[in-house]
PDB file of C-alpha atoms in Angstrom:
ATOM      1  CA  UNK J   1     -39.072  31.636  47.682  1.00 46.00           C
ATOM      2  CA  UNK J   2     -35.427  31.591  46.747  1.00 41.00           C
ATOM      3  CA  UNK J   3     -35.097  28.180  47.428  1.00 44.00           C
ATOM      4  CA  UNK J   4     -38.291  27.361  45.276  1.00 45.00           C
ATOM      5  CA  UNK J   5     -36.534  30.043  41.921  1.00 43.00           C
ATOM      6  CA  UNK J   6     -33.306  27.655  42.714  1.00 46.00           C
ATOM      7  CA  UNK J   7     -35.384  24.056  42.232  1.00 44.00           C
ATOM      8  CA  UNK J   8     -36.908  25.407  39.109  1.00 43.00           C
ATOM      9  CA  UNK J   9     -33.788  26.455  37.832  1.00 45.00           C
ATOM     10  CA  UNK J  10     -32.711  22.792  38.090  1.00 41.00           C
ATOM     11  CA  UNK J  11     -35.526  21.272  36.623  1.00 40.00           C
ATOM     12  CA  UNK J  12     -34.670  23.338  33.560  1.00 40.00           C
ATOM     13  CA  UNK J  13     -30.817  22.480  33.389  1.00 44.00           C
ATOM     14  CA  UNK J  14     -31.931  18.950  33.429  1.00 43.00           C
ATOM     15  CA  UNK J  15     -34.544  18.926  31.328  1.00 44.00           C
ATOM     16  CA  UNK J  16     -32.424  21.352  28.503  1.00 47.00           C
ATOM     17  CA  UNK J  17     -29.727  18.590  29.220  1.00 49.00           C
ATOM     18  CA  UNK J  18     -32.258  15.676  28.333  1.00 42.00           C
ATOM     19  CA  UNK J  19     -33.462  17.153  25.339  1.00 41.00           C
ATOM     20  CA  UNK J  20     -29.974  17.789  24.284  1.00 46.00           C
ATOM     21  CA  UNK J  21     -28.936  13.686  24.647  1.00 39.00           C
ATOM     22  CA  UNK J  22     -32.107  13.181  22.476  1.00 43.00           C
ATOM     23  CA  UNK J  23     -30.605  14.834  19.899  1.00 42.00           C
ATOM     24  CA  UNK J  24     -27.530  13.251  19.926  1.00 43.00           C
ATOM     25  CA  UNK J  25     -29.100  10.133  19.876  1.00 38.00           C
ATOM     26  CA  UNK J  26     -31.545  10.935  16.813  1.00 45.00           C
ATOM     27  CA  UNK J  27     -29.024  12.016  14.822  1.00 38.00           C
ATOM     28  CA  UNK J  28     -26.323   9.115  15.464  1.00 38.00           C
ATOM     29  CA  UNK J  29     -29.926   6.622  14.347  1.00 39.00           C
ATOM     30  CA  UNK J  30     -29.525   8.880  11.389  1.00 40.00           C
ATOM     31  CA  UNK J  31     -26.577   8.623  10.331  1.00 36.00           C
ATOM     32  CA  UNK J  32     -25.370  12.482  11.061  1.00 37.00           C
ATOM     33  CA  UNK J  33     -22.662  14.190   9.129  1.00 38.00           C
ATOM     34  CA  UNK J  34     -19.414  14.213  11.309  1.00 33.00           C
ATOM     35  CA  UNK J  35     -16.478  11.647  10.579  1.00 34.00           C
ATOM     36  CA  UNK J  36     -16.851   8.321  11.671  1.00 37.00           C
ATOM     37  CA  UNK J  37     -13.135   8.298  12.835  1.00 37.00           C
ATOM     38  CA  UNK J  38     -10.629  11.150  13.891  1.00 43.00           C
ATOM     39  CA  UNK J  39      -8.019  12.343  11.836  1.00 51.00           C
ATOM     40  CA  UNK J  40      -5.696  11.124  14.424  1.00 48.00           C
ATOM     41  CA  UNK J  41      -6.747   7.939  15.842  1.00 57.00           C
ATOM     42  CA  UNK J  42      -5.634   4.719  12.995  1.00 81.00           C
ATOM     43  CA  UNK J  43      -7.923   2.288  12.116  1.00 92.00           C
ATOM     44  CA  UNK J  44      -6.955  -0.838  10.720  1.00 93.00           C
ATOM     45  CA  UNK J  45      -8.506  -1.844   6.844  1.00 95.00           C
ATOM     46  CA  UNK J  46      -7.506  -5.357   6.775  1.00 92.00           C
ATOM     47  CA  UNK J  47      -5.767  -7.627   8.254  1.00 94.00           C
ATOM     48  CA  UNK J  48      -4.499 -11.397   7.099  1.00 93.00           C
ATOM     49  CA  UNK J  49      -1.958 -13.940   7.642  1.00 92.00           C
ATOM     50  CA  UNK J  50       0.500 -13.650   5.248  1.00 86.00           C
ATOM     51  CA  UNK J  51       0.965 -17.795   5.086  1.00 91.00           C
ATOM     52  CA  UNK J  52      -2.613 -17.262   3.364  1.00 95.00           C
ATOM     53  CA  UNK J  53      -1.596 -15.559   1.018  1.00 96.00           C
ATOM     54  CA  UNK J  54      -1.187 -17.372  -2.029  1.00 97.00           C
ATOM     55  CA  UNK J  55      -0.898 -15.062  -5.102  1.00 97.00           C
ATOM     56  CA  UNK J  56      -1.452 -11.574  -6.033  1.00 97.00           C
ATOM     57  CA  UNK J  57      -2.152  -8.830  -9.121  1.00 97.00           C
ATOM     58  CA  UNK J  58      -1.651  -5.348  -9.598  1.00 98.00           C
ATOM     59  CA  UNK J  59      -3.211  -3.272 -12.285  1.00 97.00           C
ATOM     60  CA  UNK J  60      -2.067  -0.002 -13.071  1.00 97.00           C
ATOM     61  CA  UNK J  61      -0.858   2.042 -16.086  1.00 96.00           C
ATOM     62  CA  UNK J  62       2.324   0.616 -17.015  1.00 94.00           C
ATOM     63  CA  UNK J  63       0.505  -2.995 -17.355  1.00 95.00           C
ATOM     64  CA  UNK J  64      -0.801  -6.059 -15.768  1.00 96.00           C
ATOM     65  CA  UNK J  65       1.562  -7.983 -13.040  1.00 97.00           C
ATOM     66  CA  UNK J  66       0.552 -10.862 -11.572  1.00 97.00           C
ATOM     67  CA  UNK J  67       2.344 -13.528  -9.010  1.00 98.00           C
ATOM     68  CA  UNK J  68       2.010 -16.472  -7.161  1.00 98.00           C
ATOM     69  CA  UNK J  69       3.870 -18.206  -4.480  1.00 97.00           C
ATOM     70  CA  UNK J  70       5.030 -21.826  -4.957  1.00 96.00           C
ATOM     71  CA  UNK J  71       6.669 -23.507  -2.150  1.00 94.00           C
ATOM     72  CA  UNK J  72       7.534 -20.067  -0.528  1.00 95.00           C
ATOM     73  CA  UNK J  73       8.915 -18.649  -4.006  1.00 97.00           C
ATOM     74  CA  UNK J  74       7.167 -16.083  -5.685  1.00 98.00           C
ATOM     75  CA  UNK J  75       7.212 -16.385  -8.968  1.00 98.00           C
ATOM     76  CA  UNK J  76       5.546 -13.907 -12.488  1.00 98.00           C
ATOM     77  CA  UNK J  77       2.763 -15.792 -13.993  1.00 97.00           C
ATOM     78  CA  UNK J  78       3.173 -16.476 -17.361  1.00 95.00           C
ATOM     79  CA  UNK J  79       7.006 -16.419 -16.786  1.00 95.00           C
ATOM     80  CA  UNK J  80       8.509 -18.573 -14.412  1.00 94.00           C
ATOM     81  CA  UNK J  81      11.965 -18.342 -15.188  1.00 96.00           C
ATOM     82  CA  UNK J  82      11.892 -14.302 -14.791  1.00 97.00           C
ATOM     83  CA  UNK J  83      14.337 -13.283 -11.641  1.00 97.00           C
ATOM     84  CA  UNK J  84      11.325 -12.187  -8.964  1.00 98.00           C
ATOM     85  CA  UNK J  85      12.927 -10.263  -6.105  1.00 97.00           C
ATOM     86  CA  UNK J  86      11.970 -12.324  -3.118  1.00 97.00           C
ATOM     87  CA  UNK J  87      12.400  -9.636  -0.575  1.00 96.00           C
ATOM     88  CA  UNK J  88      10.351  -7.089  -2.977  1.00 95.00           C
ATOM     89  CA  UNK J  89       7.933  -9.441  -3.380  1.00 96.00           C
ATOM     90  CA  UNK J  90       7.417 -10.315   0.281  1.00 96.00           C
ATOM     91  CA  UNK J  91       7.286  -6.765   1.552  1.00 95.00           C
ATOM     92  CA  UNK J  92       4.076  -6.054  -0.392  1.00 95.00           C
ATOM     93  CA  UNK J  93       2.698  -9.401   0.367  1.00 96.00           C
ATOM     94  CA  UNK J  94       3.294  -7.754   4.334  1.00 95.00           C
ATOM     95  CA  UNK J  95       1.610  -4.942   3.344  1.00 95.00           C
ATOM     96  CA  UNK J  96      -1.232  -6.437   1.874  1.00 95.00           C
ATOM     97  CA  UNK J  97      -1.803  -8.747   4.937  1.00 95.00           C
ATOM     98  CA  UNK J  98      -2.112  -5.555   7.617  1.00 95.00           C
ATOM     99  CA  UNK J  99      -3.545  -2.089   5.865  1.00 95.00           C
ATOM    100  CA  UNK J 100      -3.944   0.539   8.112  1.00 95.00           C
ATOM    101  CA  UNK J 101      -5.210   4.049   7.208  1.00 95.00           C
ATOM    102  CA  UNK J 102      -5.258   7.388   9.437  1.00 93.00           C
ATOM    103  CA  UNK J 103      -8.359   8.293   8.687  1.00 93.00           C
ATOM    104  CA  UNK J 104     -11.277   6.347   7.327  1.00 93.00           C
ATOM    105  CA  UNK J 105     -14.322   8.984   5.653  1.00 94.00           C
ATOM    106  CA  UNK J 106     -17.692   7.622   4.528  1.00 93.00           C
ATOM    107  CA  UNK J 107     -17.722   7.625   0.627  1.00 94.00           C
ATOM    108  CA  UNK J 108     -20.542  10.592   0.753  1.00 92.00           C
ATOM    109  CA  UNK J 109     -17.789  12.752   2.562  1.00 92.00           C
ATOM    110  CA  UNK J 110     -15.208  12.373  -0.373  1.00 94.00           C
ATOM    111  CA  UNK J 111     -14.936  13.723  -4.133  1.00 95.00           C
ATOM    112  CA  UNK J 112     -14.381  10.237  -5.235  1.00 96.00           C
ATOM    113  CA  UNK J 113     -12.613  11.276  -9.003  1.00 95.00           C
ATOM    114  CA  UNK J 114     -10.584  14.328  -7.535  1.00 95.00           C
ATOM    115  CA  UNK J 115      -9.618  11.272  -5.087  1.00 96.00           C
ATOM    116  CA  UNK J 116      -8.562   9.003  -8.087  1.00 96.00           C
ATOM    117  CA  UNK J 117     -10.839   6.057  -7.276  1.00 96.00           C
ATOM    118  CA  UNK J 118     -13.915   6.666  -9.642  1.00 95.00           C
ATOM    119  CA  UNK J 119     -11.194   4.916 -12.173  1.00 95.00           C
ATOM    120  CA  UNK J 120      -8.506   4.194  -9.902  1.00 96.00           C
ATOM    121  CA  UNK J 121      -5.092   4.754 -10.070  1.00 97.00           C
ATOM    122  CA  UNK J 122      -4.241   0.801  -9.592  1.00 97.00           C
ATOM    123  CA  UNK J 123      -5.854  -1.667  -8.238  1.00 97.00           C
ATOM    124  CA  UNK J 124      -4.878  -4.424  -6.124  1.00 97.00           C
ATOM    125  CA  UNK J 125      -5.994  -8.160  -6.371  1.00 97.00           C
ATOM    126  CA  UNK J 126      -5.349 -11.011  -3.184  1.00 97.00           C
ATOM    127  CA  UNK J 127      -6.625 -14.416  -3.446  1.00 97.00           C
ATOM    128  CA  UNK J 128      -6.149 -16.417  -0.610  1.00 96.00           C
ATOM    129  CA  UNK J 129      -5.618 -20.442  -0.251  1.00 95.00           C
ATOM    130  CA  UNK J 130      -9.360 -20.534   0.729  1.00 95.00           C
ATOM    131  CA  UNK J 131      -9.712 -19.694  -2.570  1.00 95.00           C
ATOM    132  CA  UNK J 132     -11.288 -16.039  -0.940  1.00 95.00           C
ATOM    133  CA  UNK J 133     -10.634 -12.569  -2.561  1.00 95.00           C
ATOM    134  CA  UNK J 134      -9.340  -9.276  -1.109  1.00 95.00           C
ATOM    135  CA  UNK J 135      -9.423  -6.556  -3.007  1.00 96.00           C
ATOM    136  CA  UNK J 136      -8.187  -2.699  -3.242  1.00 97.00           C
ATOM    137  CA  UNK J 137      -8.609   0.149  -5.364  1.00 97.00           C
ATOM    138  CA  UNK J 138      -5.936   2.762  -4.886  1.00 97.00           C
ATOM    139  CA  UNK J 139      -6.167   5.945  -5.873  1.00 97.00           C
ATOM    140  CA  UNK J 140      -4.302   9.499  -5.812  1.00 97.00           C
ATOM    141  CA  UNK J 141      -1.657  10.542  -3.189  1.00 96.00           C
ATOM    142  CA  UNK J 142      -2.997  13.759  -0.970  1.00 94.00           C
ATOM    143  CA  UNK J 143       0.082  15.674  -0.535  1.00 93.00           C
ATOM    144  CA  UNK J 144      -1.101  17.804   1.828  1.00 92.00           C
ATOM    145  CA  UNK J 145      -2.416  14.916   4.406  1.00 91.00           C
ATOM    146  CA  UNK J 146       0.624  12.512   3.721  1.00 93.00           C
ATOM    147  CA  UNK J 147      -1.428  10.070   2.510  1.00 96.00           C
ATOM    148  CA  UNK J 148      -3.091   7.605  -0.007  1.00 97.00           C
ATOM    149  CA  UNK J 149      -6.789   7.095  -0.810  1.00 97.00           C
ATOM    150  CA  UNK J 150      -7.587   3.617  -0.785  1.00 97.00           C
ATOM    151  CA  UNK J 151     -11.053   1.573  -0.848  1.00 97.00           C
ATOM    152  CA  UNK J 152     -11.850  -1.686  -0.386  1.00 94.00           C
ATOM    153  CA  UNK J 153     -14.711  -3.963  -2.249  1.00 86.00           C
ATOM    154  CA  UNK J 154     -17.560  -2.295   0.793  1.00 82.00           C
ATOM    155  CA  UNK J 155     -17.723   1.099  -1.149  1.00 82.00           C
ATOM    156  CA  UNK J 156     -18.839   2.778   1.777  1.00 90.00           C
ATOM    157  CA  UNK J 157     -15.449   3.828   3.026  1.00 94.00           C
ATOM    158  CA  UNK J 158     -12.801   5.973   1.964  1.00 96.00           C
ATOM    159  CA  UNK J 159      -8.974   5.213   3.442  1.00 96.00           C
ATOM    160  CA  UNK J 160      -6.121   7.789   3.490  1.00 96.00           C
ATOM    161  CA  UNK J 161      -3.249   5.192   4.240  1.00 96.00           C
ATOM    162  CA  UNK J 162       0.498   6.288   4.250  1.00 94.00           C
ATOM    163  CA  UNK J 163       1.570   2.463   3.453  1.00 94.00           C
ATOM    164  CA  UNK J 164       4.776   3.671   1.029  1.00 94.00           C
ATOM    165  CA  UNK J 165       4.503  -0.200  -0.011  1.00 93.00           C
ATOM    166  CA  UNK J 166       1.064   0.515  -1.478  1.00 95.00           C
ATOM    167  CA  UNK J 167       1.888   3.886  -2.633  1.00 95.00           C
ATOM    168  CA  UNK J 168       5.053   2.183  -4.978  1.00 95.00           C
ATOM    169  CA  UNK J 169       2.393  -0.316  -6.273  1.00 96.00           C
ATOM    170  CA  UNK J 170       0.405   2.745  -8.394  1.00 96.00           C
ATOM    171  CA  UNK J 171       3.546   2.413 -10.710  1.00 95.00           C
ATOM    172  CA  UNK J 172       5.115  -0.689 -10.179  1.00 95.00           C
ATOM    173  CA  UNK J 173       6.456  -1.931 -13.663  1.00 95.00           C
ATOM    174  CA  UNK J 174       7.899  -5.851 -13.926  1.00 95.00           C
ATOM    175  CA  UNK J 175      10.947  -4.946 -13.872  1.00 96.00           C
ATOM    176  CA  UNK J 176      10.498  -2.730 -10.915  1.00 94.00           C
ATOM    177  CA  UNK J 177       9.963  -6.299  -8.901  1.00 96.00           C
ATOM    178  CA  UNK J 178      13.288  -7.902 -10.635  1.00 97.00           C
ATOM    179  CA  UNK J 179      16.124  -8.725  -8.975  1.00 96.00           C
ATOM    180  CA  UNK J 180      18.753  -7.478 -10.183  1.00 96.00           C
ATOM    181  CA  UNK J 181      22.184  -8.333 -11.572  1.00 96.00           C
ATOM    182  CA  UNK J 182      25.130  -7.996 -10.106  1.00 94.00           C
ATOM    183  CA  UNK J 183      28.570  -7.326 -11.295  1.00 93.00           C
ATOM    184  CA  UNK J 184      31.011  -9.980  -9.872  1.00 91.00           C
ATOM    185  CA  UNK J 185      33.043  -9.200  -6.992  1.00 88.00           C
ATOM    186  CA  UNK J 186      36.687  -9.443  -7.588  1.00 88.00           C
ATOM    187  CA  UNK J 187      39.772  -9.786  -5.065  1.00 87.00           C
ATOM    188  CA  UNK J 188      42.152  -9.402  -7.852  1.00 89.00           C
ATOM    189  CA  UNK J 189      41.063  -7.948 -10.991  1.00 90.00           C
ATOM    190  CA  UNK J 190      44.037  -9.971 -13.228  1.00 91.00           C
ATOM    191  CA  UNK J 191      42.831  -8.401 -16.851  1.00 90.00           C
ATOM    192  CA  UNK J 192      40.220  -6.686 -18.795  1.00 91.00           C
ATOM    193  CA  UNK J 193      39.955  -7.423 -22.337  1.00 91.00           C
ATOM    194  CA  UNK J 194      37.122  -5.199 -24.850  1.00 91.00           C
ATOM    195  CA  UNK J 195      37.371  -7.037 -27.507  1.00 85.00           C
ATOM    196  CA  UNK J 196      40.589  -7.916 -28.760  1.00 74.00           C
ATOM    197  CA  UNK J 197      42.233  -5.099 -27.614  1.00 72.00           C
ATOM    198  CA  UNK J 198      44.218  -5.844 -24.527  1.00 69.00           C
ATOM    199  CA  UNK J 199      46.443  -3.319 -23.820  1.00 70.00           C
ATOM    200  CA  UNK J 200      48.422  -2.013 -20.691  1.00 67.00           C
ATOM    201  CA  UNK J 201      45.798   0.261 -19.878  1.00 78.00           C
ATOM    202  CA  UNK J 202      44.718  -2.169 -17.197  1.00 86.00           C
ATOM    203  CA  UNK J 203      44.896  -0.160 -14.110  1.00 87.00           C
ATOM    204  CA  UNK J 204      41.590   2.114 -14.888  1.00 87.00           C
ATOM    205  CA  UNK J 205      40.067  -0.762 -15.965  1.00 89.00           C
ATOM    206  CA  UNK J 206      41.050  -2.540 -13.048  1.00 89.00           C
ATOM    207  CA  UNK J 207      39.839  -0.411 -11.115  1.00 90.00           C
ATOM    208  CA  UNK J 208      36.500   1.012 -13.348  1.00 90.00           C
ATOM    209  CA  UNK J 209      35.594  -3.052 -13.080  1.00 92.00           C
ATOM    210  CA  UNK J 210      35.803  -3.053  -9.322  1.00 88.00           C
ATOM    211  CA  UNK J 211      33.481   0.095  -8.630  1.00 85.00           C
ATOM    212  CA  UNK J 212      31.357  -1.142 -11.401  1.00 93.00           C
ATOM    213  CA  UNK J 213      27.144  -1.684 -10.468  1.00 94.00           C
ATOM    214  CA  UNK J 214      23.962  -2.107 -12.202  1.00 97.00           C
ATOM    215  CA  UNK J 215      22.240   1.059 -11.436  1.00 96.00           C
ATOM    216  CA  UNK J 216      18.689  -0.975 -12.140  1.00 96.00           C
ATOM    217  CA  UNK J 217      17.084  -3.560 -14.497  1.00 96.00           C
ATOM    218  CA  UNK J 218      15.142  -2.540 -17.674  1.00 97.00           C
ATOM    219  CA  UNK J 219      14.116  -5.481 -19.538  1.00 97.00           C
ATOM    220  CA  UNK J 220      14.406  -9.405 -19.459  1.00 97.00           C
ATOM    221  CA  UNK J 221      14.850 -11.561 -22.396  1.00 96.00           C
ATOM    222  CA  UNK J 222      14.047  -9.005 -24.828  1.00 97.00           C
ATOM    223  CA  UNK J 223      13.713 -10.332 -28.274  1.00 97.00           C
ATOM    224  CA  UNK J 224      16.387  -9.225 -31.262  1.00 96.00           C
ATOM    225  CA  UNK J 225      14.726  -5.959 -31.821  1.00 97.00           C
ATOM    226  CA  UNK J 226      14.582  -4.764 -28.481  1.00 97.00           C
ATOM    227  CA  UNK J 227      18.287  -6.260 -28.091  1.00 97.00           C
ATOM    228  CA  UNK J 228      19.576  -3.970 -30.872  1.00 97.00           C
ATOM    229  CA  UNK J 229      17.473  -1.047 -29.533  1.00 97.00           C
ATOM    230  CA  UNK J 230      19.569  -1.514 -26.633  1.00 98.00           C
ATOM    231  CA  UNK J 231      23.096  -1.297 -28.759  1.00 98.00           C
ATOM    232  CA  UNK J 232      23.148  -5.043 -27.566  1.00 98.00           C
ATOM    233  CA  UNK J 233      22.840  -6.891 -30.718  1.00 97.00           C
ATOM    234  CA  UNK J 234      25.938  -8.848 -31.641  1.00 95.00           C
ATOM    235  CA  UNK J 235      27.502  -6.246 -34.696  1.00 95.00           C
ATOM    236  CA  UNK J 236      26.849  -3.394 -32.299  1.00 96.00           C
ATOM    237  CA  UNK J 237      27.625  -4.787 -28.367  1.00 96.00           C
ATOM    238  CA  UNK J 238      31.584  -4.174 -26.746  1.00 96.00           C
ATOM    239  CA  UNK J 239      32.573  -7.514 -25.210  1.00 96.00           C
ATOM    240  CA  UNK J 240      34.576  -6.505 -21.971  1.00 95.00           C
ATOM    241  CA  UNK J 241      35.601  -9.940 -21.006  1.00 95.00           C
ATOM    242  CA  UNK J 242      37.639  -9.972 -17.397  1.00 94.00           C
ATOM    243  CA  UNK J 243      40.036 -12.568 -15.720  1.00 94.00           C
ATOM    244  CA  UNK J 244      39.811 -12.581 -12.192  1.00 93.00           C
ATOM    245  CA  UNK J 245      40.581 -13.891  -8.799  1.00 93.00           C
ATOM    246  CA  UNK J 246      38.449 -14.476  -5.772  1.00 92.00           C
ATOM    247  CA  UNK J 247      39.944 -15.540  -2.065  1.00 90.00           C
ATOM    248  CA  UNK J 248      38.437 -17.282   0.301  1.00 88.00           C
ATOM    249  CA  UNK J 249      39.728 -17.563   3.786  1.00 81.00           C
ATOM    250  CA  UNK J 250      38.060 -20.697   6.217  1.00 78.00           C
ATOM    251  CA  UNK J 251      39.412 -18.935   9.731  1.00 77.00           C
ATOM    252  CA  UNK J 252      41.403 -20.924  11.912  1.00 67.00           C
ATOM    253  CA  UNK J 253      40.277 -24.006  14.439  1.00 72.00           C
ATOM    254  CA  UNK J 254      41.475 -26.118  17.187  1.00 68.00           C
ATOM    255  CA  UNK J 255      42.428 -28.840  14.403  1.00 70.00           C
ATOM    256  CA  UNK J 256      43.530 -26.083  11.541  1.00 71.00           C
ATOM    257  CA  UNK J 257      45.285 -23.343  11.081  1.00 75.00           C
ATOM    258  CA  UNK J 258      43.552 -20.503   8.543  1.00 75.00           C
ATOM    259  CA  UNK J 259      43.438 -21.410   5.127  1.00 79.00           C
ATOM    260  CA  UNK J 260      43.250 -19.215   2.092  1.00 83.00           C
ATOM    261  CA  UNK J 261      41.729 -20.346  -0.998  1.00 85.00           C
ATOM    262  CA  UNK J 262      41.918 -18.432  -4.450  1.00 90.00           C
ATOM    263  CA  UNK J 263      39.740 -19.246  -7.211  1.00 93.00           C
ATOM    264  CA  UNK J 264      40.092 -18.652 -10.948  1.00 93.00           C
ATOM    265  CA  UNK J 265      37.053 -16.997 -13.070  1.00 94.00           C
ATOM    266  CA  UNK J 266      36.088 -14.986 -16.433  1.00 95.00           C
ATOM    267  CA  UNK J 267      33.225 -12.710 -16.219  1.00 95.00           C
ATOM    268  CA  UNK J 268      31.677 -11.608 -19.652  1.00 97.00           C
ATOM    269  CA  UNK J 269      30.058  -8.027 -19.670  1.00 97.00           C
ATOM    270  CA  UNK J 270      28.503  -6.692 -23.236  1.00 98.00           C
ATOM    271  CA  UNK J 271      28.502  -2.686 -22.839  1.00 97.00           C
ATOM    272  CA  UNK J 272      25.467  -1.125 -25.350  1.00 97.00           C
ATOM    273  CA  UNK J 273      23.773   1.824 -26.452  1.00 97.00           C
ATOM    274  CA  UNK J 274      23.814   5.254 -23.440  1.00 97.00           C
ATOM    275  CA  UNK J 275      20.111   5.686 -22.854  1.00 97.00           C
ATOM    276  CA  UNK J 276      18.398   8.269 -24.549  1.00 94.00           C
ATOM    277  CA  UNK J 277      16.215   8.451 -21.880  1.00 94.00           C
ATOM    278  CA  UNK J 278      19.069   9.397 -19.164  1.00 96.00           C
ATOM    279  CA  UNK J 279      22.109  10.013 -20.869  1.00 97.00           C
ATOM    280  CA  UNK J 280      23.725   9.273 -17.404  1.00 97.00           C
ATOM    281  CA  UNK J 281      23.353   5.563 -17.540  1.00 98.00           C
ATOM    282  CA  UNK J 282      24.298   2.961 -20.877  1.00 98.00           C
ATOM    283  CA  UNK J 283      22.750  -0.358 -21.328  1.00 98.00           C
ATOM    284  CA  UNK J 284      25.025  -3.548 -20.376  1.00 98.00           C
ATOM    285  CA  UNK J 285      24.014  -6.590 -19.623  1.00 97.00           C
ATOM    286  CA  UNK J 286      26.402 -10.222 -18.540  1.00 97.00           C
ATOM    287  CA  UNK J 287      27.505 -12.808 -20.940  1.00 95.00           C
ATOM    288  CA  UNK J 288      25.442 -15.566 -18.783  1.00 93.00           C
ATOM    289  CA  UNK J 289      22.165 -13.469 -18.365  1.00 96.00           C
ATOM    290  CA  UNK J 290      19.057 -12.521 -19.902  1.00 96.00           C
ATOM    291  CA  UNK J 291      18.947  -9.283 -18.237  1.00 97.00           C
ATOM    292  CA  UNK J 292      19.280  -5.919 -19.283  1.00 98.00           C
ATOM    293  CA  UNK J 293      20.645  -3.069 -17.038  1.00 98.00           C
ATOM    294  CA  UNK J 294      21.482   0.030 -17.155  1.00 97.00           C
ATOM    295  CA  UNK J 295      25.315   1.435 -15.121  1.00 97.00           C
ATOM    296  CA  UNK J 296      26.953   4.568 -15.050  1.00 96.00           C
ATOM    297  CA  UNK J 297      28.425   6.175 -18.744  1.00 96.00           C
ATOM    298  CA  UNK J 298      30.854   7.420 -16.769  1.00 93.00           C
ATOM    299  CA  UNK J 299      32.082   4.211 -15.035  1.00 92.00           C
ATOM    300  CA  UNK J 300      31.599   2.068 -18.022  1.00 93.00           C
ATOM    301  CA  UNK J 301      33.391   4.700 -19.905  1.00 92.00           C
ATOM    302  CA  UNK J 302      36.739   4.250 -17.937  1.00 89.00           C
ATOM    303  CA  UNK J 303      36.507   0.108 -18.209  1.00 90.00           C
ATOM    304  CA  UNK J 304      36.224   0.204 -22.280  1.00 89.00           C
ATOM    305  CA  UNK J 305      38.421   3.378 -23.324  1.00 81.00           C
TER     306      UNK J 305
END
């Protein structure tokens, strides 16, 4: 009898498990509700070669930036004399060719506007030597999970990706892809001339010119009213105009002993407008360039008092 009460007991373990698998299965054919992908386990969105890459866009609120790659030079459409930052530029080409998100949601799962993708917060254009087309909405940056929301052109999936390379592109600005100027490196700072005044205050300037750096780049060939917006135009700009000396030293051979060379040069800087913006920084920008920057008021202070 016991052993009969045991069998039966079986038969409804098994047939309680059976029915239980059914369910599973109906409900996966269905579609279900739970997430397609853990929060911890990384899928991958996209992945490319980056050798097929062969231009790209971004569209944000600051503007419109576009660039394409000629003979492994990227260069700004519509302006292919403007300074491009190779390494910026190829570190988002890399992070265009392999996107990879921590958790991937089904589009039904996610308030798409709270997420910043109904209008998106930039979007993100590849085309491809092919003549094929990636593209990438991005959208708002969830604090709490560390994270982007990003979606691709199948709108059924929602990406939180912690690419910083993508994040930077939601307000990447031209000039925030520039590279920028930088102050000539002296061995021997000889004199520094603002204006006509030369005086024998030429220690702190000496030494204000050697510590000297462009803190960033804020415009490129602006046009005459920008210029004097920047304190740059010719009746407002201080011409700091420096004599120096740079040595160069070929180390020593089996044939040669070590040679020093010193070379002769004059380095032009015009000195503008402090930024209302930051009071911190003042526009400058050198004789030879088209580039305006912005260094330290304090700095540039010492080098023209």
């Amino acid at each position: 009898m016991k052993r009969r009460i045991g069998i039966i007991a079986l038969l409804v373990l098994l047939l309680a498990g059976l029915v239980a698998v059914c369910i599973a299965v109906q409900k996966r054919n269905d579609g279900g509700d739970e997430p397609s992908v853990p929060e911890d386990t990384g899928v991958t969105v996209s992945e490319i070669k980056s050798g097929t890459v062969q231009s790209f866009s971004v569209e944000n609120a600051a503007g419109s930036i576009s660039l394409t790659c000629y003979s492994d030079v990227w260069k700004l459409d519509g302006q292919p004399d403007f300074p491009v930052d190779q390494n910026v530029a190829y570190t988002v080409v890399s992070a265009l060719c392999k996107i990879t998100a921590r958790r991937q949601l089904r589009a039904g799962e996610v308030d798409l506007t709270s997420a910043g993708l109904t209008q998106p917060v930039a979007t993100v254009t590849v085309m491809r030597t092919d003549g094929s087309r990636l593209s990438y909405r991005l959208g708002n940056y969830n604090s709490a999970a560390g994270a982007l929301y990003l979606m691709t052109d199948d709108d059924s999936w929602v990406y939180l990706t912690e690419s910083n390379a993508l994040r930077e592109l939601t307000g990447v600005t031209k000039m925030g892809l520039a590279q920028v100027d930088t102050v000539p490196d002296a061995t021997v700072v000889r004199s520094v001339t603002v204006g006509a005044d030369n005086t024998d205050n030429q220690t702190a300037r000496s030494t204000a010119w050697s510590g000297l750096e462009f803190a960033a780049a804020v415009d490129f060939a602006p046009d005459a009213e920008a210029l004097a917006g920047y304190g740059l135009d010719e009746e407002t700009r201080q011409t700091v105009t420096v004599e120096y000396t740079v040595t160069t030293q070929v180390e020593s051979n089996e044939q040669s002993p070590a040679v020093r060379y010193d070379t002769e040069y004059t380095a032009v800087l015009y000195v503008g407008a402090v930024s209302r913006e930051n009071p911190s920084y003042t526009y400058a920008m050198l004789g030879n360039s088209q580039m305006v920057c912005v260094v330290p008021t304090e700095r540039v202070a010492s080098l023209v008092k």
